[in-house]
Coordinates of C-alpha atoms and ligand atoms in Angstrom, one line a residue:
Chain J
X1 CA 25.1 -8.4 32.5
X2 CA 27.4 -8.4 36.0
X3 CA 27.4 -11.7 37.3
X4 CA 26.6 -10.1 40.5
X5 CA 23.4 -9.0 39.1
X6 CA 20.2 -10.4 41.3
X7 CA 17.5 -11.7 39.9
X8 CA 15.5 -8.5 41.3
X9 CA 17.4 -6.4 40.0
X10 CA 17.4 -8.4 36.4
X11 CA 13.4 -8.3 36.0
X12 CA 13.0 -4.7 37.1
X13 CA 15.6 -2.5 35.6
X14 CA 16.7 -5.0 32.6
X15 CA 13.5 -6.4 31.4
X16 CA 11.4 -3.5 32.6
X17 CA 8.9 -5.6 34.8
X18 CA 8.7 -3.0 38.0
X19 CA 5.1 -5.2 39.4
X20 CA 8.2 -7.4 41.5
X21 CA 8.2 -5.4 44.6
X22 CA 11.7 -5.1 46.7
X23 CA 11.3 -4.5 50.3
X24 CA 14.2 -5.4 52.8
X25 CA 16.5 -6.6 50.4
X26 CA 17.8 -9.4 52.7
X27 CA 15.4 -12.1 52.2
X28 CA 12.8 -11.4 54.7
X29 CA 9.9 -9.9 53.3
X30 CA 8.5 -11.7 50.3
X31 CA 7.8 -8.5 48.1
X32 CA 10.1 -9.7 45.9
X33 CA 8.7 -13.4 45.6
X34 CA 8.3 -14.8 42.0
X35 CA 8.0 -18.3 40.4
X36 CA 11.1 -20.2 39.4
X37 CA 10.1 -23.3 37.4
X38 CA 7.0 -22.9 39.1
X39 CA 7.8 -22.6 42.6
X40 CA 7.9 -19.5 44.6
X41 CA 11.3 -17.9 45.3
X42 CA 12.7 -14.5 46.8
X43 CA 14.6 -13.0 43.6
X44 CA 16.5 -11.0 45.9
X45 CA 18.5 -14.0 47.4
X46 CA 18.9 -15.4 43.4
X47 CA 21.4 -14.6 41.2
X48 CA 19.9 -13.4 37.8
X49 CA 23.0 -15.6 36.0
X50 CA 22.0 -18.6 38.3
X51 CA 18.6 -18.5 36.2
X52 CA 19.8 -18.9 32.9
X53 CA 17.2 -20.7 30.8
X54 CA 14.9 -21.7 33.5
X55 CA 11.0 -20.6 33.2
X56 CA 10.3 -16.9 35.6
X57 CA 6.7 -16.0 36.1
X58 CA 6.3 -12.6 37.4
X59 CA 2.9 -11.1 38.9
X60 CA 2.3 -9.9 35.4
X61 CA 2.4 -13.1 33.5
X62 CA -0.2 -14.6 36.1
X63 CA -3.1 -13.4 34.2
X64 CA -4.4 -14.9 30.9
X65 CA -3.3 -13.3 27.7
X66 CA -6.9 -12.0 27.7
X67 CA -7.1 -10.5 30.7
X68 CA -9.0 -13.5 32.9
X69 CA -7.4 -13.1 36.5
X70 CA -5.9 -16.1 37.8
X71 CA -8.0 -17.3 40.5
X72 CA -5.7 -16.1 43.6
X73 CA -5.7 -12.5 42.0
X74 CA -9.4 -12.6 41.8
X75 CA -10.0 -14.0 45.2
X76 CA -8.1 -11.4 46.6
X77 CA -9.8 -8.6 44.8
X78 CA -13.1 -10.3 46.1
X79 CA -12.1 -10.9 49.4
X80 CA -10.4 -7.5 49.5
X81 CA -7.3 -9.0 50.4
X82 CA -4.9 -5.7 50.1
X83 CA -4.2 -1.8 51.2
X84 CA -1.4 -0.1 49.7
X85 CA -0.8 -3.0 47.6
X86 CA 3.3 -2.7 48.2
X87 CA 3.4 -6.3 49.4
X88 CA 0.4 -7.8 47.0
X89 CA 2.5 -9.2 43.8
X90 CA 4.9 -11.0 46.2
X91 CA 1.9 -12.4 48.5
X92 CA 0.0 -12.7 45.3
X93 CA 3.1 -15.4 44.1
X94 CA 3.6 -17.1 47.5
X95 CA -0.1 -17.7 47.2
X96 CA -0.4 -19.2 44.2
X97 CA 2.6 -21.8 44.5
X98 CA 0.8 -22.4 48.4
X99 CA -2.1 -23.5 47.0
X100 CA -0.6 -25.2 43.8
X101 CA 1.9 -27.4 45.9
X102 CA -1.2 -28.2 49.3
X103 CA -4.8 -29.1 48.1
X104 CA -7.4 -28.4 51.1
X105 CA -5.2 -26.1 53.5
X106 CA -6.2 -25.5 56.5
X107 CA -5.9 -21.9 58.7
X108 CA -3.4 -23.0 60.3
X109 CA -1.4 -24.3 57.3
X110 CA -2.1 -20.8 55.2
X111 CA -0.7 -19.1 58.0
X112 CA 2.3 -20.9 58.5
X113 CA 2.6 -21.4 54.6
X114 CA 2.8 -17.4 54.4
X115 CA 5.7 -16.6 57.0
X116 CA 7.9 -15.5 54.2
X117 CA 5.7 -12.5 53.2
X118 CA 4.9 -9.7 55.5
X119 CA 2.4 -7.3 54.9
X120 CA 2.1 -4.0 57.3
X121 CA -1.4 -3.2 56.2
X122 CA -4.3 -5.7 56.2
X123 CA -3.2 -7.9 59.6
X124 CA -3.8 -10.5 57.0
X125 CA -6.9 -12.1 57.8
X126 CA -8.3 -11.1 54.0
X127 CA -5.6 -12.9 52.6
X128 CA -6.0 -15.6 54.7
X129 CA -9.8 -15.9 53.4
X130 CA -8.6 -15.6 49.7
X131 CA -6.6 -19.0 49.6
X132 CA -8.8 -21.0 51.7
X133 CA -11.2 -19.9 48.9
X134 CA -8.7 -21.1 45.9
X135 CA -7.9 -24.3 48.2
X136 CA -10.9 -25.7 47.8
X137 CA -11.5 -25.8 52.2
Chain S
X1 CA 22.7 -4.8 48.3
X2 CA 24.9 -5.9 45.8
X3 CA 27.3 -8.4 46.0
X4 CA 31.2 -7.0 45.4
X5 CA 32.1 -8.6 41.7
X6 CA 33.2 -12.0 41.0
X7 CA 33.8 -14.3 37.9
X8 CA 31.0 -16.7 37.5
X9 CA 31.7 -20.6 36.6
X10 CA 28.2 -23.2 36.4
X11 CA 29.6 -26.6 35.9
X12 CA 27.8 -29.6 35.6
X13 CA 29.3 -32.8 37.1
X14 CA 31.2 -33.3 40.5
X15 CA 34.4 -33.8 38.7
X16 CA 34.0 -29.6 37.2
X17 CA 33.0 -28.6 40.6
X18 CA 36.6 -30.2 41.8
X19 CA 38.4 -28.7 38.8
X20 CA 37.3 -25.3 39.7
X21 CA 38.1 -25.7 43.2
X22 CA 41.5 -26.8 42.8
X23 CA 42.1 -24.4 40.1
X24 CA 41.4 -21.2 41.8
X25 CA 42.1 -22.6 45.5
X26 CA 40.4 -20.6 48.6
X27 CA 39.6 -17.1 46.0
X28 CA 36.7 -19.8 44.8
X29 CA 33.5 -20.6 46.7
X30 CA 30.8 -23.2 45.5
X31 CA 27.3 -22.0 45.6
X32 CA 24.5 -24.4 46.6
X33 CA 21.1 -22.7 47.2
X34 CA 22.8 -19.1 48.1
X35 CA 20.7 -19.0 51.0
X36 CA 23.4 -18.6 53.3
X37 CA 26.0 -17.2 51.5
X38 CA 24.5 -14.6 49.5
X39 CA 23.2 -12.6 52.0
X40 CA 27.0 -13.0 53.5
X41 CA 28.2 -11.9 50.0
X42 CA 25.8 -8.6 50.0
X43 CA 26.4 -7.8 53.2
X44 CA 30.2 -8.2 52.0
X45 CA 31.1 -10.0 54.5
X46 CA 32.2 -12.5 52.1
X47 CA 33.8 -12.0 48.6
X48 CA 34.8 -15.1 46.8
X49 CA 36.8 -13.9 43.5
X50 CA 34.9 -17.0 41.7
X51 CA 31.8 -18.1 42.3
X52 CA 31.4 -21.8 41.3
X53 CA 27.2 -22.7 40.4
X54 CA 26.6 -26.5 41.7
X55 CA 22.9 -26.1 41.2
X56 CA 23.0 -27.9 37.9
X57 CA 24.1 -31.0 39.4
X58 CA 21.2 -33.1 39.0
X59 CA 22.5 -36.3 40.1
X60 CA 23.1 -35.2 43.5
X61 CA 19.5 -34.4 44.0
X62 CA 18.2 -37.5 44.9
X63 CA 16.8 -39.9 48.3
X64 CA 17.0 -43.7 48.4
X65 CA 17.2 -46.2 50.4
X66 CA 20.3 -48.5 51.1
X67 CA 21.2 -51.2 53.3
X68 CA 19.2 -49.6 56.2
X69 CA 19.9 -46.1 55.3
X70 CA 18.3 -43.2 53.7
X71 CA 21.3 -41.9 51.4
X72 CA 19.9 -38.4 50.3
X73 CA 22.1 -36.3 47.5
X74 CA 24.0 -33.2 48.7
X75 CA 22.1 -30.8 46.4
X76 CA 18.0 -32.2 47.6
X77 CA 16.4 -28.9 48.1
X78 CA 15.0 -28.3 51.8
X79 CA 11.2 -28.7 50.6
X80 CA 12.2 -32.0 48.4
X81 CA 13.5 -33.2 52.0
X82 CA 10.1 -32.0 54.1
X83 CA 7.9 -34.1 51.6
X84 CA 9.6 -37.2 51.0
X85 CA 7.8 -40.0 51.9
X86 CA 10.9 -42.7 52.6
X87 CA 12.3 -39.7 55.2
X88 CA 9.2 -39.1 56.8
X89 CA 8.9 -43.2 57.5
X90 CA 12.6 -43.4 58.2
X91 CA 14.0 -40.2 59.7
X92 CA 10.9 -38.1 60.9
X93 CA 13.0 -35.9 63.0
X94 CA 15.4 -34.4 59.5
X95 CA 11.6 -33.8 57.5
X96 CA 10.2 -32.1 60.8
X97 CA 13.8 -29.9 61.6
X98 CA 13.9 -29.1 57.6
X99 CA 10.0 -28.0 57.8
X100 CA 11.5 -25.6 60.6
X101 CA 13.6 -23.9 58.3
X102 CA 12.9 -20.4 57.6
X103 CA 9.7 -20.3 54.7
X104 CA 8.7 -21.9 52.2
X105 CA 10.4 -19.7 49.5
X106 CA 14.1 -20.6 51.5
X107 CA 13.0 -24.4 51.2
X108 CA 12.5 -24.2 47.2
X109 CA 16.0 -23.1 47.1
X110 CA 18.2 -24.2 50.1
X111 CA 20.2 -27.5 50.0
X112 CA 20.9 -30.4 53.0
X113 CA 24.4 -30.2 51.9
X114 CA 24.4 -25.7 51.7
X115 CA 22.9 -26.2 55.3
X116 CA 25.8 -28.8 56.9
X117 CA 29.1 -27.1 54.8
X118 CA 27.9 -23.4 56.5
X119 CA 28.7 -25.2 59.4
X120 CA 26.2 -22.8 61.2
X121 CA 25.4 -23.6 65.0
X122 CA 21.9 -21.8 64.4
X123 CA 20.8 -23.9 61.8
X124 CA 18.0 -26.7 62.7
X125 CA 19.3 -29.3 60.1
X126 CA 22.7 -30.0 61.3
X127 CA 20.7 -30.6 65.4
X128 CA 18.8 -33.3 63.3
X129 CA 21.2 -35.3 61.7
X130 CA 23.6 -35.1 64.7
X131 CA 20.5 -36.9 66.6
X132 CA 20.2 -39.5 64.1
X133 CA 23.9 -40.4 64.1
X134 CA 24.6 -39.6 59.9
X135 CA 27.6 -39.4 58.4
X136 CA 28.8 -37.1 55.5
X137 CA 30.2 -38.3 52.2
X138 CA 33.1 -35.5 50.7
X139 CA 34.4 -35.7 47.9
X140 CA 38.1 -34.2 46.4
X141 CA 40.8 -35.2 43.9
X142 CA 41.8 -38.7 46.2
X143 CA 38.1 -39.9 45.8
X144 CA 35.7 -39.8 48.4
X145 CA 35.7 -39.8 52.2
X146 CA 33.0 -40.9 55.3
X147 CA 32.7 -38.3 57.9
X148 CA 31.2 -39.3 61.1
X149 CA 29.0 -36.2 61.7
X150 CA 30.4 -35.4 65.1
X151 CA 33.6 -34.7 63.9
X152 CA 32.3 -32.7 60.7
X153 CA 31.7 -29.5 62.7
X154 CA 35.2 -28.1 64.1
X155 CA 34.1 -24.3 64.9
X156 CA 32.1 -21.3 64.2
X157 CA 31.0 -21.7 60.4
X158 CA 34.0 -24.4 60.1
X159 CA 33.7 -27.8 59.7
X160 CA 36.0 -30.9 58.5
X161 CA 36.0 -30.0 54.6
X162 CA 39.1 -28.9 52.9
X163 CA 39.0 -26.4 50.0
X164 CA 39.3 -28.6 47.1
X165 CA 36.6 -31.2 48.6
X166 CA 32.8 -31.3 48.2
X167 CA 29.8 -32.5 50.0
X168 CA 28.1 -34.9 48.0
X169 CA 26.1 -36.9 50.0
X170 CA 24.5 -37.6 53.5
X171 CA 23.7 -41.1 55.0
X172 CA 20.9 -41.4 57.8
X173 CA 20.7 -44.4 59.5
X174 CA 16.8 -45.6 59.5
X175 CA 14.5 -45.3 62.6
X176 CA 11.3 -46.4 61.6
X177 CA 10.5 -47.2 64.8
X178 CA 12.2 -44.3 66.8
X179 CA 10.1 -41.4 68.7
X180 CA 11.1 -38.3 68.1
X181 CA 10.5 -35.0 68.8
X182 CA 12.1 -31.3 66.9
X183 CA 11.5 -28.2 69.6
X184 CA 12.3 -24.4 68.2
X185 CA 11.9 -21.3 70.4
X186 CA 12.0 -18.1 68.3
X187 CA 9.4 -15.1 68.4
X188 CA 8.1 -14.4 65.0
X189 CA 7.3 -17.4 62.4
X190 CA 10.2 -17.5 60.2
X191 CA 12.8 -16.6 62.3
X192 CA 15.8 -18.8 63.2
X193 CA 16.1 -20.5 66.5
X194 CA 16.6 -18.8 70.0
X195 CA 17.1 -22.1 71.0
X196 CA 16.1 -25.6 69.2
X197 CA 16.6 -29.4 70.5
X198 CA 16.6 -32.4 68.6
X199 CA 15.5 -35.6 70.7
X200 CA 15.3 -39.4 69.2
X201 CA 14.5 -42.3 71.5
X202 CA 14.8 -46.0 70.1
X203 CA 15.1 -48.6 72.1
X204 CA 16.6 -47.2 75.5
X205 CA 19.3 -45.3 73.1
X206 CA 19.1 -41.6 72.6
X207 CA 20.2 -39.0 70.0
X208 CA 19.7 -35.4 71.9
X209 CA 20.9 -32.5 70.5
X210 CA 20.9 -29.1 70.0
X211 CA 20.4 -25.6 68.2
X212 CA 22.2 -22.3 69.1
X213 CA 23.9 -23.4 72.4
X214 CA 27.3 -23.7 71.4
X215 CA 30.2 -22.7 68.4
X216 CA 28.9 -25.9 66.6
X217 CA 26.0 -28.2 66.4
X218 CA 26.1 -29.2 69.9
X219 CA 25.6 -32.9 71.1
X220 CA 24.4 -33.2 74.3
X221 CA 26.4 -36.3 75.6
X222 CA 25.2 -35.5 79.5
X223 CA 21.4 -35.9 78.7
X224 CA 22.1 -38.9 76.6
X225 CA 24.1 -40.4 78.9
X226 CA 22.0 -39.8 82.0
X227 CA 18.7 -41.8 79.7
X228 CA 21.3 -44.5 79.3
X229 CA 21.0 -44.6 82.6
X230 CA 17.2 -44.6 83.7
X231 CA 16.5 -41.2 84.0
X232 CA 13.4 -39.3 82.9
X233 CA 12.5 -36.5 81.2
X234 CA 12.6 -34.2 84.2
X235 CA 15.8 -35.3 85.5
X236 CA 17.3 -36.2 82.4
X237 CA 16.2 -32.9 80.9
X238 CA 18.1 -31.0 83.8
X239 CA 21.4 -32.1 82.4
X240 CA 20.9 -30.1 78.8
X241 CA 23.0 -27.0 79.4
X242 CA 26.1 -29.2 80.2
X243 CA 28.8 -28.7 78.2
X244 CA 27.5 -25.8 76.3
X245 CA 28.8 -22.2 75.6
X246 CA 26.1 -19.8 74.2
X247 CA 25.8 -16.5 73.0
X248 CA 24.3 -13.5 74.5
X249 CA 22.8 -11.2 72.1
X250 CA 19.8 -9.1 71.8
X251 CA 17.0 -12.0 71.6
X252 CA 18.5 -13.7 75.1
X253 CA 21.6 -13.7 77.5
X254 CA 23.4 -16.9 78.1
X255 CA 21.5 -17.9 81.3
X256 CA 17.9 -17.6 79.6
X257 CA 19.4 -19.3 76.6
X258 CA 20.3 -22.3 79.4
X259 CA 17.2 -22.3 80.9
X260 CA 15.4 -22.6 76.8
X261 CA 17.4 -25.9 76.5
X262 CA 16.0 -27.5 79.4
X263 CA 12.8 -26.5 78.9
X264 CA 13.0 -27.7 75.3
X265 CA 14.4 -31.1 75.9
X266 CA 12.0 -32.1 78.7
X267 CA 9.2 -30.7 76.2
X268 CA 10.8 -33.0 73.7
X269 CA 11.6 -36.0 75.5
X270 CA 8.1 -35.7 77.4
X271 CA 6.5 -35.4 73.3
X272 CA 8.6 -38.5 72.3
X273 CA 7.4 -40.5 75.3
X274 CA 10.0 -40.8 77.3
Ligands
FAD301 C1 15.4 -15.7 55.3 C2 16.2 -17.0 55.6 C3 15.8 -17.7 56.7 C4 16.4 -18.9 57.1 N1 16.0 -19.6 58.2 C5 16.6 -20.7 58.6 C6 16.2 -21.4 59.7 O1 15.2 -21.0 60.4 N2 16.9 -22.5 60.0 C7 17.9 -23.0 59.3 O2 18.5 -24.0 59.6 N3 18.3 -22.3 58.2 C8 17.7 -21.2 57.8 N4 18.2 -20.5 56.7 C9 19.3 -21.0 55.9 C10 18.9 -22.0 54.8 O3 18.6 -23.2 55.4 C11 20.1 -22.1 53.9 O4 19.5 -22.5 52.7 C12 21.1 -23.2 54.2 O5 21.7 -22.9 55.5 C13 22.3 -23.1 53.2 O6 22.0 -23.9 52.2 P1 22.2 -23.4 50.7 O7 22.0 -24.5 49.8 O8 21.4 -22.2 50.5 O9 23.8 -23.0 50.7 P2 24.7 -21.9 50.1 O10 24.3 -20.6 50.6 O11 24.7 -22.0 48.6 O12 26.1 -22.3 50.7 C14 26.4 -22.2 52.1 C15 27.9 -22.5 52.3 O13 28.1 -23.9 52.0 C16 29.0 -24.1 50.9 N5 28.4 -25.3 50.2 C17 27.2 -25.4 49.7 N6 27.0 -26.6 49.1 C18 28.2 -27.3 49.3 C19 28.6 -28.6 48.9 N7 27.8 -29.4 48.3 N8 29.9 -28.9 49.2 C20 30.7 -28.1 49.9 N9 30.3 -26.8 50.2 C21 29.1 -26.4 49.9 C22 29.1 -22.8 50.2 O14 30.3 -22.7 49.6 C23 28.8 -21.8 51.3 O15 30.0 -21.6 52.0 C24 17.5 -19.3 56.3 C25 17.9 -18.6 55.2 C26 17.3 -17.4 54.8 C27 17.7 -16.7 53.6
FES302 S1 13.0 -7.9 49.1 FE1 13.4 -10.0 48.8 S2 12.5 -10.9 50.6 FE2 12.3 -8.7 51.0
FES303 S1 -1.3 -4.3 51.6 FE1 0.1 -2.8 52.4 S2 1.8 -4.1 52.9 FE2 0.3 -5.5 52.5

């Protein structure tokens, strides 16, 4: 592997995980957000060599072996949270670290929480809803 | 966007960091969070020949208190910063500037010490500490050095530090008892600032500075100076564009950008009860 390689780059066309979205490429958007030691990050502004021997969770290792959602990805199914889907597995990550890191959020502190991740379709009110619902307010 | 290719070197102590750095001169570039200067490096706008990985460095990740001052290691990531308890009590002004900073995901991986070596007039963290009078800790191959933080930022994305030196650690004097006050103008949530001020008030002193109104982290010495001297906020606002040179570009011209810094600091200095 380049040491140039991104960490994006790394989980899609090296270990064949293609559910990591890439949008603007510059840090922006949060398609590309994923869980680094358990906290979200953009793997488009991480280099894949930077990474070595850490703990990555992609959108596809949040469900259980089984096949049990993990609560964020069921909340937004319920609370019909997404469109065209293009920005979900990012939004789906930023959630879940929200919500893991701030018990109880408010509206106002989802919001804020998700100014990393932009998503062109559902003028995110559903998404909203769906981690209030996991937080617990 | 890919970054043009370099040769890739992790070390794991301060002393490996220097050795790297005087080994391969200015073709080497430390990397903190890469927040800053990875985008600069796919962009190509930068194209360090090494790239040297701090990141490991866990002993520079830390926040204590010392002899009145919060000593925080150069490598304490942006959202380790925005939650401590000992910096909220002590310096609310550096946790409220650093929960400014761009979103959550950029706060699990920027670093204080990535955000003061960029040197970058538009940052919000550099404003804080330049209120709160701190001084910078480098470190090269003599041993280590104090930098007052007004002399630390020399130009556009330069400061003080030579090539073979390091940022280790920043000192914050503590202001329990200080009101304070961090104002950003941008348009959309993330974004960086239009304009931002930094205001502290303890004690008939002041710390005022601010955010995108100049080449550096600007300090400005006409506001402080005229609260020295009994103004208020209206009139001591009106003295916040002194001094400074902005930018026009295409979110506002250099008048409007004038007109943001008054408006912020009397905002400010009205919030911290001046
Ligand atoms: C989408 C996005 C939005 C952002 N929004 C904001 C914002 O609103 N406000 C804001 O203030 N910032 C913002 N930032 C910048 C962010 O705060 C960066 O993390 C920070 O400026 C740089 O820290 P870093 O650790 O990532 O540094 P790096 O990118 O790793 O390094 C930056 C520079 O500092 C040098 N360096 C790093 N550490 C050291 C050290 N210990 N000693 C010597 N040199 C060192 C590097 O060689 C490099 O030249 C944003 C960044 C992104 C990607
Ligand atoms: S692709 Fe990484 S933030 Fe948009
Ligand atoms: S659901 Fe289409 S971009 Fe968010």
């Amino acid at each position: 592997m380049e040491p140039r390689t991104l960490l994006v780059q790394y989980i899609r066309e090296s270990a064949g995980l293609t559910g990591t979205n890439i949008g603007c490429d510059t840090s922006s958007c949060g398609a590309c957000t994923v869980h680094l030691n358990g906290e979200s990050v953009k793997s488009c502004t991480v280099l894949a060599a930077q990474v070595d021997g850490m703990e990555i969770t992609t959108i596809e290792g949040l469900a259980q072996a089984d096949g049990t959602l993990h609560p964020m990805q069921q909340a937004f199914h319920e609370c019909h949270a997404l469109q065209c889907g293009y920005c979900t597995p990012g939004m789906v990550m930023a959630c879940a670290s929200l919500v893991e890191e701030n018990q109880n959020l408010t509206e106002n502190e989802v919001r804020e929480g998700l100014e990393g991740n932009l998503c062109r379709c559902t003028g995110y009110h559903n998404i909203v809803k769906a981690v209030l619902e996991v937080s617990g307010a | 966007m890919i970054p043009a290719n370099f040769d890739y070197l992790r070390v794991d102590s301060v002393e490996g960091a220097l050795n790297a750095l005087q080994e391969h001169g200015d073709e080497a570039k430390l990397i903190a969070g890469g927040h800053s200067l990875l985008p600069l490096m796919k962009f190509r706008l930068s194209a360090p020949a090494y790239l040297v990985d701090i990141n490991r460095l866990d002993d520079l990740k830390y926040v204590r208190e010392e002899n009145s001052h919060l000593v925080i290691g150069a490598l304490t990531r942006h959202s380790d910063i925005e939650t401590n308890p000992l910096i909220k009590e002590n310096a609310g002004l550096l946790a409220s500037a650093t929960h400014h900073v761009g979103d959550p995901q950029v706060r699990h991986r920027g670093t204080i010490g990535g955000a003061i070596a960029h040197g970058d007039p538009a940052s919000d963290i550099p404003s804080a500490l330049l209120a709160l009078n701190a001084t910078v800790v480098v470190t090269g191959p003599e041993g280590a050095r104090e930098i007052p933080i007004d002399d630390f930022f020399v130009g556009f994305l330069e400061t003080d530090l030579k090539d073979d030196e390091m940022l280790t650690q920043i000192k914050v004097p503590c202001v329990p008892d200080a009101k304070w006050s961090f104002q950003k103008f941008n348009r959309r949530a993330q974004d960086w600032a239009i304009v931002g001020a930094s205001i502290l008030v303890n004690n008939g002193q002041s710390g005022i500075s601010l955010v995108n109104m100049h080449s550096t982290p600007f300090r400005a010495s006409a506001v402080e100076e005229a609260i020295a001297s009994g103004a208020n906020a209206v009139e001591a606002s009106e003295q916040a564009a002194i001094g400074t040179e902005p930018t026009s570009d295409i979110n506002a011209s250099v008048e409007y950008r004038k007109h943001l810094a008054r408006v912020l600091v009397k905002r400010g200095l009205e919030e911290a009860g001046l």
